[in-house]
Amino acid sequence: QQPVQSPQAVILREGEDAVINCSSSKALYSVHWYRQKHGEAPVFLMILLKGGEQKGHEKISASFNEKKQQSSLYLTASQLSYSGTYFCGTEGAGYSSASKIIFGSGTRLSIRP
Amino acid sequence: DTAVSQTPKYLVTQMGNDKSIKCEQNLGHDTMYWYKQDSKKFLKIMFSYNNKELIINETVPNRFSPKSPDKAHLNLHINSLELGDSAVYFCASTSGISYTGELFFGEGSRLTVL
């Protein structure tokens, strides 16, 4: 039930772009994206609620393909501050009296000057 | 004012001991969680409470007992600590119940069992 993230790690030079993918074997209600810097708590980036929805946050955007049960996070013109581990979190479709986010294993992003 | 605060930030203890971690949120949220992050950075949900009521228990060993005295507080007590309990424990809160909104995480409590 844990979503699968790829790649596991990415090394970029400042200014380069990256894509992080997240896929689930279950129908999804929403996809969340978080970034965690070393020694810190995960920080919310965005939630995608509808199939085909795209959202943006500075130069970080994401898409959600509900049919394929996939989401992708796009980082453009990466900055040093983008370094960290990115987690997608998925929430299953269908009514639940107690919803929860299941996180993927994370993608470690390193940006070099 | 910190939105979600956890204490203590660090715990170092011997196997077999009992320890507690406390969490408080001042966001007025109804739902709080405990997540465990192991050395491989995997974030695994453990428990969730909504307004003091346990709503999610992810087959966590009985040695772990959460308690929520009120909707702003969620504590975690761990009995008979084992080496495998070493991890960072994150408390989080959100305003939703049947739909999870943004999760606000505490700073984490790093537990080391020797």
Coordinates of C-alpha atoms in Angstrom, one line a residue:
Chain A
Q1 CA 0.0 0.0 0.0
Q2 CA 3.0 2.2 0.3
P3 CA 3.4 4.4 -2.8
V4 CA 6.5 3.9 -4.8
Q5 CA 8.7 6.8 -5.4
S6 CA 11.4 7.2 -8.1
P7 CA 14.2 7.9 -8.4
Q8 CA 15.6 7.2 -4.9
A9 CA 18.2 9.9 -5.2
V10 CA 19.0 12.7 -7.6
I11 CA 22.1 14.9 -7.8
L12 CA 21.7 18.2 -9.7
R13 CA 23.7 21.3 -10.4
E14 CA 22.1 24.5 -9.5
G15 CA 19.7 25.6 -12.2
E16 CA 18.9 22.1 -13.5
D17 CA 15.5 20.5 -13.5
A18 CA 14.2 17.3 -11.9
V19 CA 11.1 15.2 -11.8
I20 CA 10.1 12.9 -8.9
N21 CA 7.5 10.3 -9.5
C22 CA 5.0 8.7 -7.2
S23 CA 2.7 5.8 -8.0
S24 CA 0.2 3.8 -6.1
S25 CA -1.4 0.4 -6.6
K26 CA -4.7 1.8 -5.1
A27 CA -7.2 4.3 -6.3
L28 CA -6.3 7.6 -4.7
Y29 CA -8.3 10.5 -3.3
S30 CA -5.3 12.8 -2.9
V31 CA -1.6 13.1 -3.1
H32 CA 0.5 15.2 -0.8
W33 CA 4.1 16.3 -1.2
Y34 CA 6.5 17.2 1.6
R35 CA 10.1 18.2 1.8
Q36 CA 12.3 17.3 4.7
K37 CA 15.7 18.8 5.3
H38 CA 18.3 16.9 7.3
G39 CA 17.5 16.9 11.0
E40 CA 14.2 18.7 10.5
A41 CA 10.6 17.9 10.3
P42 CA 8.8 17.3 7.0
V43 CA 7.3 20.5 5.6
F44 CA 4.2 20.6 3.5
L45 CA 4.5 21.6 -0.1
M46 CA 1.1 20.9 -1.7
I47 CA -1.9 18.7 -1.9
L48 CA -3.5 17.5 -5.2
L49 CA -7.1 16.5 -4.9
K50 CA -8.5 16.0 -8.3
G51 CA -7.5 13.9 -11.3
G52 CA -5.4 16.0 -13.6
E53 CA -5.0 18.7 -11.1
Q54 CA -1.7 20.7 -11.2
K55 CA -0.4 23.0 -8.6
G56 CA 2.6 25.2 -8.2
H57 CA 4.7 26.5 -5.4
E58 CA 7.5 28.9 -6.5
K59 CA 9.3 26.9 -9.1
I60 CA 8.0 23.6 -7.8
S61 CA 4.9 22.2 -9.3
A62 CA 3.1 18.9 -9.4
S63 CA 0.5 17.0 -11.4
F64 CA -1.9 14.2 -10.4
N65 CA -3.1 11.6 -12.9
E66 CA -5.9 10.0 -11.0
K67 CA -6.5 7.3 -13.7
K68 CA -2.9 6.1 -13.6
Q69 CA -2.8 6.6 -9.8
Q70 CA 0.4 8.6 -10.3
S71 CA 1.7 12.0 -9.3
S72 CA 4.9 13.8 -10.4
L73 CA 6.7 16.7 -8.7
Y74 CA 8.6 19.1 -11.0
L75 CA 11.5 21.2 -9.8
T76 CA 12.6 23.7 -12.3
A77 CA 15.8 25.9 -12.2
S78 CA 16.7 24.2 -8.9
Q79 CA 18.2 26.3 -6.1
L80 CA 20.5 25.2 -3.3
S81 CA 17.5 25.6 -0.9
Y82 CA 15.7 22.8 -2.7
S83 CA 18.0 20.1 -1.3
G84 CA 16.4 17.6 1.0
T85 CA 14.3 14.5 0.9
Y86 CA 11.0 14.7 -0.9
F87 CA 8.1 12.5 0.2
C88 CA 4.9 11.8 -1.5
G89 CA 2.0 10.8 0.7
T90 CA -1.1 9.2 -0.7
E91 CA -4.6 9.0 0.7
G92 CA -6.9 6.2 -0.6
A93 CA -10.2 6.8 -2.4
G94 CA -13.4 5.7 -0.8
Y95 CA -15.0 6.8 2.4
S96 CA -13.1 6.2 5.5
S97 CA -14.0 7.4 9.0
A98 CA -10.3 7.8 9.6
S99 CA -8.2 8.9 6.8
K100 CA -4.5 8.7 6.8
I101 CA -1.5 9.6 4.7
I102 CA 0.8 6.7 3.7
F103 CA 4.2 8.0 2.7
G104 CA 6.6 6.8 0.0
S105 CA 10.2 6.0 0.8
G106 CA 11.4 9.4 -0.2
T107 CA 13.7 10.8 -2.9
R108 CA 16.9 12.5 -1.7
L109 CA 17.7 15.5 -3.8
S110 CA 21.2 17.1 -3.6
I111 CA 21.9 20.4 -5.4
R112 CA 25.5 21.3 -6.2
P113 CA 26.6 24.9 -6.8
Chain B
D1 CA 4.8 30.2 19.3
T2 CA 5.5 26.8 17.9
A3 CA 2.5 25.2 16.3
V4 CA 3.3 21.6 17.1
S5 CA 5.8 21.1 19.9
Q6 CA 7.3 17.8 21.2
T7 CA 9.3 17.0 24.3
P8 CA 11.9 15.9 24.7
K9 CA 13.8 16.4 21.5
Y10 CA 16.4 13.7 22.4
L11 CA 16.1 10.6 24.5
V12 CA 18.9 8.1 25.1
T13 CA 18.0 5.1 27.2
Q14 CA 18.8 1.5 27.9
M15 CA 16.9 -1.5 26.6
G16 CA 14.0 -2.5 28.8
N17 CA 13.4 1.0 30.1
D18 CA 10.1 2.9 29.7
K19 CA 9.9 6.4 28.2
S20 CA 7.3 8.9 27.2
I21 CA 7.1 11.6 24.5
K22 CA 4.7 14.5 24.8
C23 CA 3.1 16.5 22.0
E24 CA 1.0 19.7 22.0
Q25 CA -0.5 21.6 19.2
N26 CA -1.9 25.2 19.4
L27 CA -3.6 25.1 16.0
G28 CA -7.0 24.1 17.1
H29 CA -6.8 20.9 15.1
D30 CA -9.0 18.0 15.9
T31 CA -6.7 15.2 14.6
M32 CA -3.3 14.3 15.7
Y33 CA -0.9 11.5 14.7
W34 CA 2.3 9.8 15.7
Y35 CA 4.7 8.8 12.9
K36 CA 7.9 6.8 13.2
Q37 CA 10.9 7.6 11.0
D38 CA 13.5 4.9 11.0
S39 CA 17.2 5.1 10.0
K40 CA 16.2 4.6 6.3
K41 CA 14.0 7.7 6.5
F42 CA 10.8 5.7 6.1
L43 CA 7.9 7.6 7.6
K44 CA 5.4 5.2 9.0
I45 CA 2.1 6.1 10.6
M46 CA 1.5 4.6 14.1
F47 CA -1.6 6.2 15.6
S48 CA -4.2 8.8 15.0
Y49 CA -6.5 10.5 17.5
N50 CA -9.5 12.6 16.7
N51 CA -10.8 14.8 19.5
K52 CA -9.3 12.4 22.2
E53 CA -10.6 9.3 20.5
L54 CA -8.2 6.7 18.9
I55 CA -9.2 6.2 15.3
I56 CA -6.1 4.6 13.7
N57 CA -3.8 2.0 15.3
E58 CA -1.5 0.6 12.7
T59 CA -0.7 -2.8 14.3
V60 CA 1.9 -1.2 16.6
P61 CA 3.2 -3.5 19.4
N62 CA 1.3 -3.2 22.7
R63 CA 4.4 -1.8 24.3
F64 CA 3.4 1.5 22.6
S65 CA 0.5 3.2 24.3
P66 CA -0.8 6.6 23.1
K67 CA -2.9 8.9 25.2
S68 CA -4.8 12.0 24.4
P69 CA -5.9 13.9 27.5
D70 CA -7.5 16.6 25.3
K71 CA -7.6 17.4 21.6
A72 CA -4.5 19.6 21.8
H73 CA -2.3 16.9 23.4
L74 CA -1.1 13.5 22.3
N75 CA 1.4 11.6 24.3
L76 CA 3.3 8.4 23.5
H77 CA 4.4 6.0 26.2
I78 CA 6.8 3.1 25.3
N79 CA 7.3 0.2 27.7
S80 CA 10.2 -2.3 27.7
L81 CA 12.2 -0.4 25.0
E82 CA 13.9 -2.5 22.4
L83 CA 16.8 -1.7 20.0
G84 CA 14.4 -1.6 17.1
D85 CA 12.5 1.3 18.7
S86 CA 15.4 3.6 18.0
A87 CA 14.0 6.2 15.6
V88 CA 12.7 9.7 15.3
Y89 CA 9.1 10.0 16.4
F90 CA 7.1 12.8 14.8
C91 CA 3.8 14.1 16.1
A92 CA 1.6 15.8 13.5
S93 CA -1.8 17.4 13.4
T94 CA -4.4 18.3 10.8
S95 CA -7.8 19.9 10.8
G96 CA -9.5 17.0 8.9
I97 CA -10.7 13.6 9.8
S98 CA -12.3 11.9 6.9
Y99 CA -10.0 13.8 4.6
T100 CA -6.5 14.7 5.6
G101 CA -5.5 18.3 5.0
E102 CA -2.0 19.6 5.4
L103 CA -0.1 17.8 8.1
F104 CA 1.8 20.1 10.5
F105 CA 4.7 18.2 12.0
G106 CA 6.5 18.7 15.3
E107 CA 10.3 18.9 15.4
G108 CA 10.6 15.2 16.2
S109 CA 11.9 13.3 19.2
R110 CA 15.0 11.2 18.5
L111 CA 15.0 8.1 20.6
T112 CA 18.2 6.1 20.9
V113 CA 18.0 2.7 22.7
L114 CA 21.3 1.2 23.8

